[in-house]
């Protein structure tokens, strides 16, 4: 069986590794190739902090977001207790999520993380010192960060060590590709590329701008879930300050107004960040969609499994979605074998 994965980001390589290793373990003959216009360190994911943290994604059922998020959390946990943790950039991290709104924070994922609790009023009072706009509620727990700048090279290395191949190529149109490509299965993880490659009008960019600073004293994550909130996420060598969530904005240049909002907003939450050394700014376009598309489509005898539209939750959902892709593929192959016997 020849399998092609379109997309060199975190979801593409999660699907590639998950699929290749599964069939290798079963002793089945399989070839897997990843085709993408861009690979690490030039993917959108490379600029993200890699914090595991589920959000409701449009019309995507919460039960599916929970399933996919749990699959990734278990994958990261297995990495964290292995000798590969450092290479893969996986760290266990305390997290505080707060909000200035009266709307209850979503916590459908609380059974997945470690030590989940609601913040007490005294804890909120401490955070609200010298703040004009007060936090009204908050959550605290422990979870993982997995920096894509480390996780992606790790997954690529793991994939290639099992015989996986990589090809740098831009695919303009899915129909033309399927007619000419000699693959039995195509796993489509092109993210925002689906807007043009598949003419998927449900896709839209979500512009994200962040600043990275040097602040080695920051050892926990703080997220403001309010619509106009900021976030502070430590990585191994830098701290990510964010951020923006601007839908239908294709601008990939750094905006000085956004930078001011990010820096000043984060300093209001953690005043010590005033002493942090600014390193650089980054802008990326997240693949927004009304709902995640994870489904099977047939092109004659060929199978296409779509897996894109993860918004800003690409890292959070990656391995769980890859497991779902594999389940869909296994079911389709079983049906094909039964039909051939008939």
C-alpha atoms as a PDB file:
ATOM      1  CA  UNK A   1       0.000   0.000   0.000  1.00  0.00           C
ATOM      2  CA  UNK A   2       1.297   3.437  -0.930  1.00  0.00           C
ATOM      3  CA  UNK A   3       0.235   6.326   1.306  1.00  0.00           C
ATOM      4  CA  UNK A   4       0.807  10.018   0.659  1.00  0.00           C
ATOM      5  CA  UNK A   5       0.404  12.660   3.352  1.00  0.00           C
ATOM      6  CA  UNK A   6      -0.111  16.196   2.072  1.00  0.00           C
ATOM      7  CA  UNK A   7       1.157  18.785   4.546  1.00  0.00           C
ATOM      8  CA  UNK A   8       4.417  19.105   6.464  1.00  0.00           C
ATOM      9  CA  UNK A   9       3.030  20.581   9.669  1.00  0.00           C
ATOM     10  CA  UNK A  10       2.287  18.994  13.026  1.00  0.00           C
ATOM     11  CA  UNK A  11      -0.899  17.298  11.813  1.00  0.00           C
ATOM     12  CA  UNK A  12       0.739  16.007   8.640  1.00  0.00           C
ATOM     13  CA  UNK A  13       3.668  14.401  10.446  1.00  0.00           C
ATOM     14  CA  UNK A  14       1.473  13.060  13.239  1.00  0.00           C
ATOM     15  CA  UNK A  15      -0.595  11.245  10.609  1.00  0.00           C
ATOM     16  CA  UNK A  16       2.525  10.068   8.784  1.00  0.00           C
ATOM     17  CA  UNK A  17       4.198   8.655  11.900  1.00  0.00           C
ATOM     18  CA  UNK A  18       1.002   7.165  13.310  1.00  0.00           C
ATOM     19  CA  UNK A  19       0.145   5.429  10.021  1.00  0.00           C
ATOM     20  CA  UNK A  20       3.640   4.193   9.183  1.00  0.00           C
ATOM     21  CA  UNK A  21       4.363   2.799  12.643  1.00  0.00           C
ATOM     22  CA  UNK A  22       0.962   1.106  12.886  1.00  0.00           C
ATOM     23  CA  UNK A  23       1.332  -0.880   9.672  1.00  0.00           C
ATOM     24  CA  UNK A  24       4.997  -1.620  10.364  1.00  0.00           C
ATOM     25  CA  UNK A  25       4.037  -3.160  13.709  1.00  0.00           C
ATOM     26  CA  UNK A  26       1.399  -5.260  11.945  1.00  0.00           C
ATOM     27  CA  UNK A  27       4.092  -6.456   9.548  1.00  0.00           C
ATOM     28  CA  UNK A  28       2.282  -5.100   6.503  1.00  0.00           C
ATOM     29  CA  UNK A  29       4.062  -3.687   3.483  1.00  0.00           C
ATOM     30  CA  UNK A  30       3.466   0.061   3.410  1.00  0.00           C
ATOM     31  CA  UNK A  31       5.189   3.080   1.867  1.00  0.00           C
ATOM     32  CA  UNK A  32       4.483   6.522   3.289  1.00  0.00           C
ATOM     33  CA  UNK A  33       5.624   9.823   1.802  1.00  0.00           C
ATOM     34  CA  UNK A  34       5.012  13.365   3.056  1.00  0.00           C
ATOM     35  CA  UNK A  35       4.657  16.029   0.369  1.00  0.00           C
ATOM     36  CA  UNK A  36       4.636  19.695   1.302  1.00  0.00           C
ATOM     37  CA  UNK A  37       5.662  23.087   0.019  1.00  0.00           C
ATOM     38  CA  UNK A  38       7.132  23.937   3.436  1.00  0.00           C
ATOM     39  CA  UNK A  39       8.770  21.989   6.246  1.00  0.00           C
ATOM     40  CA  UNK A  40      10.123  22.964   9.652  1.00  0.00           C
ATOM     41  CA  UNK A  41      11.313  25.582  10.545  1.00  0.00           C
ATOM     42  CA  UNK A  42       9.085  27.349   8.004  1.00  0.00           C
ATOM     43  CA  UNK A  43       5.624  26.033   8.944  1.00  0.00           C
ATOM     44  CA  UNK A  44       2.968  28.003  10.814  1.00  0.00           C
ATOM     45  CA  UNK A  45       3.322  25.654  13.767  1.00  0.00           C
ATOM     46  CA  UNK A  46       7.006  26.543  14.182  1.00  0.00           C
ATOM     47  CA  UNK A  47       6.020  29.941  15.521  1.00  0.00           C
ATOM     48  CA  UNK A  48       3.598  28.659  18.140  1.00  0.00           C
ATOM     49  CA  UNK A  49       4.360  27.980  21.805  1.00  0.00           C
ATOM     50  CA  UNK A  50       3.022  24.425  21.602  1.00  0.00           C
ATOM     51  CA  UNK A  51       0.793  24.579  24.678  1.00  0.00           C
ATOM     52  CA  UNK A  52      -1.777  21.794  24.986  1.00  0.00           C
ATOM     53  CA  UNK A  53      -5.108  23.502  25.582  1.00  0.00           C
ATOM     54  CA  UNK A  54      -8.493  22.584  24.032  1.00  0.00           C
ATOM     55  CA  UNK A  55     -10.979  25.141  22.799  1.00  0.00           C
ATOM     56  CA  UNK A  56     -14.394  24.649  21.254  1.00  0.00           C
ATOM     57  CA  UNK A  57     -13.952  24.907  17.484  1.00  0.00           C
ATOM     58  CA  UNK A  58     -17.075  26.290  15.838  1.00  0.00           C
ATOM     59  CA  UNK A  59     -19.497  23.480  15.032  1.00  0.00           C
ATOM     60  CA  UNK A  60     -17.018  20.712  15.883  1.00  0.00           C
ATOM     61  CA  UNK A  61     -18.707  18.488  18.518  1.00  0.00           C
ATOM     62  CA  UNK A  62     -17.183  18.930  21.976  1.00  0.00           C
ATOM     63  CA  UNK A  63     -17.009  15.145  22.319  1.00  0.00           C
ATOM     64  CA  UNK A  64     -14.688  14.982  19.300  1.00  0.00           C
ATOM     65  CA  UNK A  65     -12.497  17.838  20.555  1.00  0.00           C
ATOM     66  CA  UNK A  66     -12.253  15.985  23.869  1.00  0.00           C
ATOM     67  CA  UNK A  67     -11.349  12.705  22.142  1.00  0.00           C
ATOM     68  CA  UNK A  68      -8.665  14.258  19.933  1.00  0.00           C
ATOM     69  CA  UNK A  69      -7.236  16.374  22.779  1.00  0.00           C
ATOM     70  CA  UNK A  70      -7.015  13.341  25.047  1.00  0.00           C
ATOM     71  CA  UNK A  71      -5.206  11.382  22.342  1.00  0.00           C
ATOM     72  CA  UNK A  72      -2.570  14.129  22.068  1.00  0.00           C
ATOM     73  CA  UNK A  73      -2.249  14.487  25.840  1.00  0.00           C
ATOM     74  CA  UNK A  74      -1.560  10.757  26.198  1.00  0.00           C
ATOM     75  CA  UNK A  75       0.975  10.926  23.354  1.00  0.00           C
ATOM     76  CA  UNK A  76       2.791  13.804  25.067  1.00  0.00           C
ATOM     77  CA  UNK A  77       2.705  12.004  28.406  1.00  0.00           C
ATOM     78  CA  UNK A  78       4.367   8.965  26.837  1.00  0.00           C
ATOM     79  CA  UNK A  79       7.006  11.205  25.290  1.00  0.00           C
ATOM     80  CA  UNK A  80       7.550  13.050  28.571  1.00  0.00           C
ATOM     81  CA  UNK A  81       8.390   9.872  30.481  1.00  0.00           C
ATOM     82  CA  UNK A  82      10.647   8.632  27.684  1.00  0.00           C
ATOM     83  CA  UNK A  83      14.264   9.426  26.863  1.00  0.00           C
ATOM     84  CA  UNK A  84      13.009  11.485  23.883  1.00  0.00           C
ATOM     85  CA  UNK A  85      11.363  14.215  25.987  1.00  0.00           C
ATOM     86  CA  UNK A  86      14.198  16.710  25.653  1.00  0.00           C
ATOM     87  CA  UNK A  87      14.665  16.173  21.940  1.00  0.00           C
ATOM     88  CA  UNK A  88      10.903  16.471  21.340  1.00  0.00           C
ATOM     89  CA  UNK A  89      10.619  19.631  23.462  1.00  0.00           C
ATOM     90  CA  UNK A  90       8.011  18.209  25.846  1.00  0.00           C
ATOM     91  CA  UNK A  91       7.704  19.838  29.281  1.00  0.00           C
ATOM     92  CA  UNK A  92       5.203  19.544  32.129  1.00  0.00           C
ATOM     93  CA  UNK A  93       3.849  23.012  32.883  1.00  0.00           C
ATOM     94  CA  UNK A  94       1.523  24.655  35.462  1.00  0.00           C
ATOM     95  CA  UNK A  95      -1.269  26.652  33.789  1.00  0.00           C
ATOM     96  CA  UNK A  96      -3.630  29.374  34.991  1.00  0.00           C
ATOM     97  CA  UNK A  97      -6.543  30.356  32.742  1.00  0.00           C
ATOM     98  CA  UNK A  98      -8.600  33.384  33.752  1.00  0.00           C
ATOM     99  CA  UNK A  99     -11.324  35.554  32.250  1.00  0.00           C
ATOM    100  CA  UNK A 100     -12.769  39.037  32.787  1.00  0.00           C
ATOM    101  CA  UNK A 101     -16.202  37.997  31.479  1.00  0.00           C
ATOM    102  CA  UNK A 102     -19.208  36.518  33.274  1.00  0.00           C
ATOM    103  CA  UNK A 103     -19.389  33.603  30.836  1.00  0.00           C
ATOM    104  CA  UNK A 104     -18.275  30.331  32.472  1.00  0.00           C
ATOM    105  CA  UNK A 105     -14.995  28.995  31.078  1.00  0.00           C
ATOM    106  CA  UNK A 106     -15.229  25.756  29.121  1.00  0.00           C
ATOM    107  CA  UNK A 107     -13.816  22.859  31.128  1.00  0.00           C
ATOM    108  CA  UNK A 108     -15.070  19.814  29.202  1.00  0.00           C
ATOM    109  CA  UNK A 109     -11.447  18.623  29.146  1.00  0.00           C
ATOM    110  CA  UNK A 110     -10.781  18.843  32.902  1.00  0.00           C
ATOM    111  CA  UNK A 111     -10.625  15.046  33.344  1.00  0.00           C
ATOM    112  CA  UNK A 112      -7.609  14.898  30.995  1.00  0.00           C
ATOM    113  CA  UNK A 113      -5.215  17.251  32.777  1.00  0.00           C
ATOM    114  CA  UNK A 114      -3.528  16.935  36.174  1.00  0.00           C
ATOM    115  CA  UNK A 115      -4.632  18.750  39.342  1.00  0.00           C
ATOM    116  CA  UNK A 116      -7.593  20.666  37.886  1.00  0.00           C
ATOM    117  CA  UNK A 117      -9.122  23.254  40.236  1.00  0.00           C
ATOM    118  CA  UNK A 118     -11.046  26.511  40.095  1.00  0.00           C
ATOM    119  CA  UNK A 119      -9.188  29.555  41.418  1.00  0.00           C
ATOM    120  CA  UNK A 120     -10.280  30.774  44.836  1.00  0.00           C
ATOM    121  CA  UNK A 121     -11.333  34.377  45.385  1.00  0.00           C
ATOM    122  CA  UNK A 122      -8.086  35.075  47.253  1.00  0.00           C
ATOM    123  CA  UNK A 123      -6.088  33.803  44.270  1.00  0.00           C
ATOM    124  CA  UNK A 124      -8.123  36.044  41.952  1.00  0.00           C
ATOM    125  CA  UNK A 125      -7.587  39.000  44.291  1.00  0.00           C
ATOM    126  CA  UNK A 126      -3.830  38.436  44.094  1.00  0.00           C
ATOM    127  CA  UNK A 127      -3.913  38.451  40.291  1.00  0.00           C
ATOM    128  CA  UNK A 128      -6.185  41.506  40.250  1.00  0.00           C
ATOM    129  CA  UNK A 129      -3.803  43.754  42.193  1.00  0.00           C
ATOM    130  CA  UNK A 130      -3.353  47.032  40.310  1.00  0.00           C
ATOM    131  CA  UNK A 131      -5.701  45.863  37.525  1.00  0.00           C
ATOM    132  CA  UNK A 132      -8.554  48.122  36.397  1.00  0.00           C
ATOM    133  CA  UNK A 133     -10.305  45.266  34.568  1.00  0.00           C
ATOM    134  CA  UNK A 134     -10.677  42.445  37.056  1.00  0.00           C
ATOM    135  CA  UNK A 135     -10.526  38.710  36.447  1.00  0.00           C
ATOM    136  CA  UNK A 136     -13.851  37.228  37.528  1.00  0.00           C
ATOM    137  CA  UNK A 137     -13.016  33.523  37.459  1.00  0.00           C
ATOM    138  CA  UNK A 138     -10.167  31.191  36.677  1.00  0.00           C
ATOM    139  CA  UNK A 139      -8.908  27.636  36.346  1.00  0.00           C
ATOM    140  CA  UNK A 140      -5.593  26.040  37.270  1.00  0.00           C
ATOM    141  CA  UNK A 141      -4.093  22.711  36.224  1.00  0.00           C
ATOM    142  CA  UNK A 142      -0.913  21.077  34.952  1.00  0.00           C
ATOM    143  CA  UNK A 143      -0.389  19.985  31.351  1.00  0.00           C
ATOM    144  CA  UNK A 144       2.279  19.864  28.634  1.00  0.00           C
ATOM    145  CA  UNK A 145       3.996  22.190  26.241  1.00  0.00           C
ATOM    146  CA  UNK A 146       5.568  20.621  23.163  1.00  0.00           C
ATOM    147  CA  UNK A 147       7.495  23.204  21.192  1.00  0.00           C
ATOM    148  CA  UNK A 148       6.893  22.555  17.469  1.00  0.00           C
ATOM    149  CA  UNK A 149      10.418  23.806  16.680  1.00  0.00           C
ATOM    150  CA  UNK A 150      11.593  20.693  18.488  1.00  0.00           C
ATOM    151  CA  UNK A 151       8.609  18.375  18.083  1.00  0.00           C
ATOM    152  CA  UNK A 152       8.477  18.682  14.283  1.00  0.00           C
ATOM    153  CA  UNK A 153      12.164  17.783  13.718  1.00  0.00           C
ATOM    154  CA  UNK A 154      11.709  14.916  16.187  1.00  0.00           C
ATOM    155  CA  UNK A 155       8.669  13.568  14.299  1.00  0.00           C
ATOM    156  CA  UNK A 156      10.471  13.957  10.961  1.00  0.00           C
ATOM    157  CA  UNK A 157      13.459  12.017  12.305  1.00  0.00           C
ATOM    158  CA  UNK A 158      11.188   9.323  13.759  1.00  0.00           C
ATOM    159  CA  UNK A 159       9.299   9.080  10.461  1.00  0.00           C
ATOM    160  CA  UNK A 160      12.417   8.801   8.304  1.00  0.00           C
ATOM    161  CA  UNK A 161      14.029   6.248  10.643  1.00  0.00           C
ATOM    162  CA  UNK A 162      11.100   3.944   9.814  1.00  0.00           C
ATOM    163  CA  UNK A 163      11.631   4.358   6.082  1.00  0.00           C
ATOM    164  CA  UNK A 164       9.311   7.316   5.518  1.00  0.00           C
ATOM    165  CA  UNK A 165      10.148   9.661   2.657  1.00  0.00           C
ATOM    166  CA  UNK A 166       9.817  13.448   2.298  1.00  0.00           C
ATOM    167  CA  UNK A 167       9.277  15.456  -0.877  1.00  0.00           C
ATOM    168  CA  UNK A 168       9.221  19.248  -1.125  1.00  0.00           C
ATOM    169  CA  UNK A 169       6.578  20.117  -3.710  1.00  0.00           C
ATOM    170  CA  UNK A 170       3.617  22.475  -4.015  1.00  0.00           C
ATOM    171  CA  UNK A 171       0.282  20.862  -4.912  1.00  0.00           C
ATOM    172  CA  UNK A 172      -1.986  23.339  -6.671  1.00  0.00           C
ATOM    173  CA  UNK A 173      -5.156  21.289  -7.130  1.00  0.00           C
ATOM    174  CA  UNK A 174      -6.364  18.133  -5.368  1.00  0.00           C
ATOM    175  CA  UNK A 175      -8.329  16.793  -8.371  1.00  0.00           C
ATOM    176  CA  UNK A 176      -5.363  17.051 -10.735  1.00  0.00           C
ATOM    177  CA  UNK A 177      -3.098  15.517  -8.109  1.00  0.00           C
ATOM    178  CA  UNK A 178      -5.406  12.557  -7.525  1.00  0.00           C
ATOM    179  CA  UNK A 179      -5.657  11.838 -11.259  1.00  0.00           C
ATOM    180  CA  UNK A 180      -1.909  11.762 -11.743  1.00  0.00           C
ATOM    181  CA  UNK A 181      -0.644  10.460  -8.393  1.00  0.00           C
ATOM    182  CA  UNK A 182       0.196   6.790  -7.955  1.00  0.00           C
ATOM    183  CA  UNK A 183      -0.982   6.402  -4.359  1.00  0.00           C
ATOM    184  CA  UNK A 184      -3.626   4.158  -2.831  1.00  0.00           C
ATOM    185  CA  UNK A 185      -4.343   6.528   0.038  1.00  0.00           C
ATOM    186  CA  UNK A 186      -3.926  10.299   0.404  1.00  0.00           C
ATOM    187  CA  UNK A 187      -4.156  11.922   3.840  1.00  0.00           C
ATOM    188  CA  UNK A 188      -4.880  15.598   3.352  1.00  0.00           C
ATOM    189  CA  UNK A 189      -3.449  17.850   6.085  1.00  0.00           C
ATOM    190  CA  UNK A 190      -2.849  21.028   4.079  1.00  0.00           C
ATOM    191  CA  UNK A 191      -4.410  23.392   6.627  1.00  0.00           C
ATOM    192  CA  UNK A 192      -5.157  26.829   5.196  1.00  0.00           C
ATOM    193  CA  UNK A 193      -3.988  25.522   1.808  1.00  0.00           C
ATOM    194  CA  UNK A 194      -7.395  23.863   1.472  1.00  0.00           C
ATOM    195  CA  UNK A 195      -8.817  27.292   0.649  1.00  0.00           C
ATOM    196  CA  UNK A 196      -7.231  27.166  -2.810  1.00  0.00           C
ATOM    197  CA  UNK A 197      -6.216  23.533  -3.297  1.00  0.00           C
ATOM    198  CA  UNK A 198      -9.722  22.212  -2.554  1.00  0.00           C
ATOM    199  CA  UNK A 199     -11.614  25.470  -3.098  1.00  0.00           C
ATOM    200  CA  UNK A 200     -12.983  25.021   0.431  1.00  0.00           C
ATOM    201  CA  UNK A 201     -14.826  28.285   1.066  1.00  0.00           C
ATOM    202  CA  UNK A 202     -15.301  27.338   4.726  1.00  0.00           C
ATOM    203  CA  UNK A 203     -11.604  27.992   5.298  1.00  0.00           C
ATOM    204  CA  UNK A 204     -10.340  31.372   6.503  1.00  0.00           C
ATOM    205  CA  UNK A 205      -7.116  32.704   8.043  1.00  0.00           C
ATOM    206  CA  UNK A 206      -6.873  33.541  11.736  1.00  0.00           C
ATOM    207  CA  UNK A 207      -3.957  35.928  12.063  1.00  0.00           C
ATOM    208  CA  UNK A 208      -1.785  35.401  15.107  1.00  0.00           C
ATOM    209  CA  UNK A 209       1.017  37.730  16.193  1.00  0.00           C
ATOM    210  CA  UNK A 210       3.292  37.052  19.161  1.00  0.00           C
ATOM    211  CA  UNK A 211       6.437  38.450  20.747  1.00  0.00           C
ATOM    212  CA  UNK A 212       9.198  36.326  22.219  1.00  0.00           C
ATOM    213  CA  UNK A 213      11.182  37.577  25.184  1.00  0.00           C
ATOM    214  CA  UNK A 214      13.917  36.328  27.489  1.00  0.00           C
ATOM    215  CA  UNK A 215      12.359  35.823  30.938  1.00  0.00           C
ATOM    216  CA  UNK A 216      13.838  32.689  32.537  1.00  0.00           C
ATOM    217  CA  UNK A 217      12.025  33.363  35.839  1.00  0.00           C
ATOM    218  CA  UNK A 218       8.646  32.551  34.210  1.00  0.00           C
ATOM    219  CA  UNK A 219       7.867  28.937  35.007  1.00  0.00           C
ATOM    220  CA  UNK A 220       4.074  28.819  34.565  1.00  0.00           C
ATOM    221  CA  UNK A 221       1.552  29.662  31.846  1.00  0.00           C
ATOM    222  CA  UNK A 222      -1.026  32.418  32.268  1.00  0.00           C
ATOM    223  CA  UNK A 223      -3.862  32.752  29.740  1.00  0.00           C
ATOM    224  CA  UNK A 224      -6.624  35.346  29.691  1.00  0.00           C
ATOM    225  CA  UNK A 225      -9.548  33.648  27.925  1.00  0.00           C
ATOM    226  CA  UNK A 226     -11.372  36.961  27.437  1.00  0.00           C
ATOM    227  CA  UNK A 227     -11.913  38.069  23.829  1.00  0.00           C
ATOM    228  CA  UNK A 228      -9.345  40.840  24.314  1.00  0.00           C
ATOM    229  CA  UNK A 229      -7.060  38.813  26.556  1.00  0.00           C
ATOM    230  CA  UNK A 230      -3.313  38.186  26.482  1.00  0.00           C
ATOM    231  CA  UNK A 231      -1.275  35.063  27.197  1.00  0.00           C
ATOM    232  CA  UNK A 232       2.175  34.234  28.538  1.00  0.00           C
ATOM    233  CA  UNK A 233       3.656  30.824  27.710  1.00  0.00           C
ATOM    234  CA  UNK A 234       7.206  29.836  28.720  1.00  0.00           C
ATOM    235  CA  UNK A 235       9.209  27.649  26.355  1.00  0.00           C
ATOM    236  CA  UNK A 236      12.650  26.173  27.035  1.00  0.00           C
ATOM    237  CA  UNK A 237      14.699  29.221  26.016  1.00  0.00           C
ATOM    238  CA  UNK A 238      12.123  31.983  25.468  1.00  0.00           C
ATOM    239  CA  UNK A 239       8.714  33.116  26.686  1.00  0.00           C
ATOM    240  CA  UNK A 240       5.900  33.627  24.182  1.00  0.00           C
ATOM    241  CA  UNK A 241       3.736  36.703  24.702  1.00  0.00           C
ATOM    242  CA  UNK A 242       0.474  36.925  22.825  1.00  0.00           C
ATOM    243  CA  UNK A 243      -1.510  37.471  21.070  1.00  0.00           C
ATOM    244  CA  UNK A 244      -4.000  38.208  18.349  1.00  0.00           C
ATOM    245  CA  UNK A 245      -6.938  36.269  16.944  1.00  0.00           C
ATOM    246  CA  UNK A 246      -7.893  38.205  13.795  1.00  0.00           C
ATOM    247  CA  UNK A 247     -10.204  36.313  11.459  1.00  0.00           C
ATOM    248  CA  UNK A 248     -10.009  36.778   7.668  1.00  0.00           C
ATOM    249  CA  UNK A 249      -6.781  38.748   7.981  1.00  0.00           C
ATOM    250  CA  UNK A 250      -4.039  37.637   5.566  1.00  0.00           C
ATOM    251  CA  UNK A 251      -1.424  40.148   6.762  1.00  0.00           C
ATOM    252  CA  UNK A 252       1.792  38.331   7.726  1.00  0.00           C
ATOM    253  CA  UNK A 253       3.748  41.482   8.587  1.00  0.00           C
ATOM    254  CA  UNK A 254       4.363  42.528  12.188  1.00  0.00           C
ATOM    255  CA  UNK A 255       1.902  45.225  13.261  1.00  0.00           C
ATOM    256  CA  UNK A 256       3.246  47.802  15.726  1.00  0.00           C
ATOM    257  CA  UNK A 257      -0.230  48.364  17.186  1.00  0.00           C
ATOM    258  CA  UNK A 258      -0.618  44.667  17.892  1.00  0.00           C
ATOM    259  CA  UNK A 259       2.878  44.521  19.353  1.00  0.00           C
ATOM    260  CA  UNK A 260       2.017  47.315  21.782  1.00  0.00           C
ATOM    261  CA  UNK A 261      -1.203  45.522  22.791  1.00  0.00           C
ATOM    262  CA  UNK A 262       0.720  42.302  23.411  1.00  0.00           C
ATOM    263  CA  UNK A 263       3.655  43.757  25.345  1.00  0.00           C
ATOM    264  CA  UNK A 264       1.650  46.178  27.492  1.00  0.00           C
ATOM    265  CA  UNK A 265      -1.154  43.691  28.121  1.00  0.00           C
ATOM    266  CA  UNK A 266       1.245  40.990  29.309  1.00  0.00           C
ATOM    267  CA  UNK A 267       3.108  43.460  31.542  1.00  0.00           C
ATOM    268  CA  UNK A 268      -0.188  44.342  33.228  1.00  0.00           C
ATOM    269  CA  UNK A 269      -0.680  40.679  34.100  1.00  0.00           C
ATOM    270  CA  UNK A 270       2.960  39.991  35.084  1.00  0.00           C
ATOM    271  CA  UNK A 271       4.693  43.303  35.904  1.00  0.00           C
ATOM    272  CA  UNK A 272       8.110  41.583  36.089  1.00  0.00           C
ATOM    273  CA  UNK A 273       7.976  41.209  32.303  1.00  0.00           C
ATOM    274  CA  UNK A 274       9.004  44.864  32.162  1.00  0.00           C
ATOM    275  CA  UNK A 275      12.517  43.555  32.832  1.00  0.00           C
ATOM    276  CA  UNK A 276      12.375  40.949  30.046  1.00  0.00           C
ATOM    277  CA  UNK A 277      14.634  41.317  27.017  1.00  0.00           C
ATOM    278  CA  UNK A 278      12.632  41.509  23.786  1.00  0.00           C
ATOM    279  CA  UNK A 279      13.968  39.034  21.228  1.00  0.00           C
ATOM    280  CA  UNK A 280      11.711  39.098  18.156  1.00  0.00           C
ATOM    281  CA  UNK A 281       8.140  39.161  16.846  1.00  0.00           C
ATOM    282  CA  UNK A 282       6.357  36.608  14.679  1.00  0.00           C
ATOM    283  CA  UNK A 283       3.149  36.424  12.633  1.00  0.00           C
ATOM    284  CA  UNK A 284       1.365  33.319  11.356  1.00  0.00           C
ATOM    285  CA  UNK A 285      -1.988  32.416   9.799  1.00  0.00           C
ATOM    286  CA  UNK A 286      -3.895  29.696  11.609  1.00  0.00           C
ATOM    287  CA  UNK A 287      -6.211  27.482   9.488  1.00  0.00           C
ATOM    288  CA  UNK A 288      -9.683  28.556  10.600  1.00  0.00           C
ATOM    289  CA  UNK A 289     -12.840  26.672   9.628  1.00  0.00           C
ATOM    290  CA  UNK A 290     -16.468  26.439  10.769  1.00  0.00           C
ATOM    291  CA  UNK A 291     -15.576  22.935  11.963  1.00  0.00           C
ATOM    292  CA  UNK A 292     -12.624  20.568  11.721  1.00  0.00           C
ATOM    293  CA  UNK A 293     -12.900  18.463   8.573  1.00  0.00           C
ATOM    294  CA  UNK A 294     -11.935  14.882   9.336  1.00  0.00           C
ATOM    295  CA  UNK A 295     -13.650  12.512   6.912  1.00  0.00           C
ATOM    296  CA  UNK A 296     -13.205   9.992   4.115  1.00  0.00           C
ATOM    297  CA  UNK A 297     -13.690  10.815   0.433  1.00  0.00           C
ATOM    298  CA  UNK A 298     -13.269   8.434  -2.490  1.00  0.00           C
ATOM    299  CA  UNK A 299     -11.622   9.257  -5.808  1.00  0.00           C
ATOM    300  CA  UNK A 300     -12.452   6.135  -7.790  1.00  0.00           C
ATOM    301  CA  UNK A 301     -10.373   3.337  -6.274  1.00  0.00           C
ATOM    302  CA  UNK A 302      -8.293   5.784  -4.264  1.00  0.00           C
ATOM    303  CA  UNK A 303      -9.027   6.905  -0.724  1.00  0.00           C
ATOM    304  CA  UNK A 304      -8.646  10.473   0.526  1.00  0.00           C
ATOM    305  CA  UNK A 305      -8.913  11.233   4.227  1.00  0.00           C
ATOM    306  CA  UNK A 306      -9.244  14.939   4.969  1.00  0.00           C
ATOM    307  CA  UNK A 307      -7.816  16.249   8.244  1.00  0.00           C
ATOM    308  CA  UNK A 308      -7.651  20.050   8.381  1.00  0.00           C
ATOM    309  CA  UNK A 309      -9.250  23.192   9.805  1.00  0.00           C
ATOM    310  CA  UNK A 310      -7.823  22.920  13.339  1.00  0.00           C
ATOM    311  CA  UNK A 311      -7.639  26.687  13.917  1.00  0.00           C
ATOM    312  CA  UNK A 312      -5.209  27.506  16.714  1.00  0.00           C
ATOM    313  CA  UNK A 313      -5.491  23.992  18.177  1.00  0.00           C
ATOM    314  CA  UNK A 314      -3.199  22.160  15.769  1.00  0.00           C
ATOM    315  CA  UNK A 315      -0.780  20.920  18.418  1.00  0.00           C
ATOM    316  CA  UNK A 316      -3.569  20.132  20.897  1.00  0.00           C
ATOM    317  CA  UNK A 317      -5.455  17.891  18.473  1.00  0.00           C
ATOM    318  CA  UNK A 318      -2.677  16.463  16.284  1.00  0.00           C
ATOM    319  CA  UNK A 319      -2.117  12.921  17.572  1.00  0.00           C
ATOM    320  CA  UNK A 320      -5.774  12.373  18.480  1.00  0.00           C
ATOM    321  CA  UNK A 321      -6.799  13.347  14.949  1.00  0.00           C
ATOM    322  CA  UNK A 322      -4.059  11.115  13.534  1.00  0.00           C
ATOM    323  CA  UNK A 323      -5.507   8.183  15.480  1.00  0.00           C
ATOM    324  CA  UNK A 324      -8.945   8.974  14.053  1.00  0.00           C
ATOM    325  CA  UNK A 325      -7.486   9.125  10.541  1.00  0.00           C
ATOM    326  CA  UNK A 326      -5.925   5.709  11.094  1.00  0.00           C
ATOM    327  CA  UNK A 327      -9.228   4.280  12.366  1.00  0.00           C
ATOM    328  CA  UNK A 328     -11.025   5.590   9.261  1.00  0.00           C
ATOM    329  CA  UNK A 329      -8.341   4.097   7.028  1.00  0.00           C
ATOM    330  CA  UNK A 330      -8.493   0.697   8.765  1.00  0.00           C
ATOM    331  CA  UNK A 331     -12.297   0.606   8.431  1.00  0.00           C
ATOM    332  CA  UNK A 332     -12.143   1.538   4.730  1.00  0.00           C
ATOM    333  CA  UNK A 333      -9.513  -1.136   4.033  1.00  0.00           C
ATOM    334  CA  UNK A 334     -11.595  -3.755   5.857  1.00  0.00           C
ATOM    335  CA  UNK A 335     -14.650  -2.894   3.757  1.00  0.00           C
ATOM    336  CA  UNK A 336     -12.566  -3.031   0.563  1.00  0.00           C
ATOM    337  CA  UNK A 337     -11.227  -6.492   1.488  1.00  0.00           C
ATOM    338  CA  UNK A 338     -14.744  -7.774   2.201  1.00  0.00           C
ATOM    339  CA  UNK A 339     -15.979  -6.457  -1.158  1.00  0.00           C
ATOM    340  CA  UNK A 340     -13.084  -8.054  -3.015  1.00  0.00           C
ATOM    341  CA  UNK A 341     -13.906 -11.405  -1.427  1.00  0.00           C
ATOM    342  CA  UNK A 342     -17.515 -11.090  -2.521  1.00  0.00           C
END
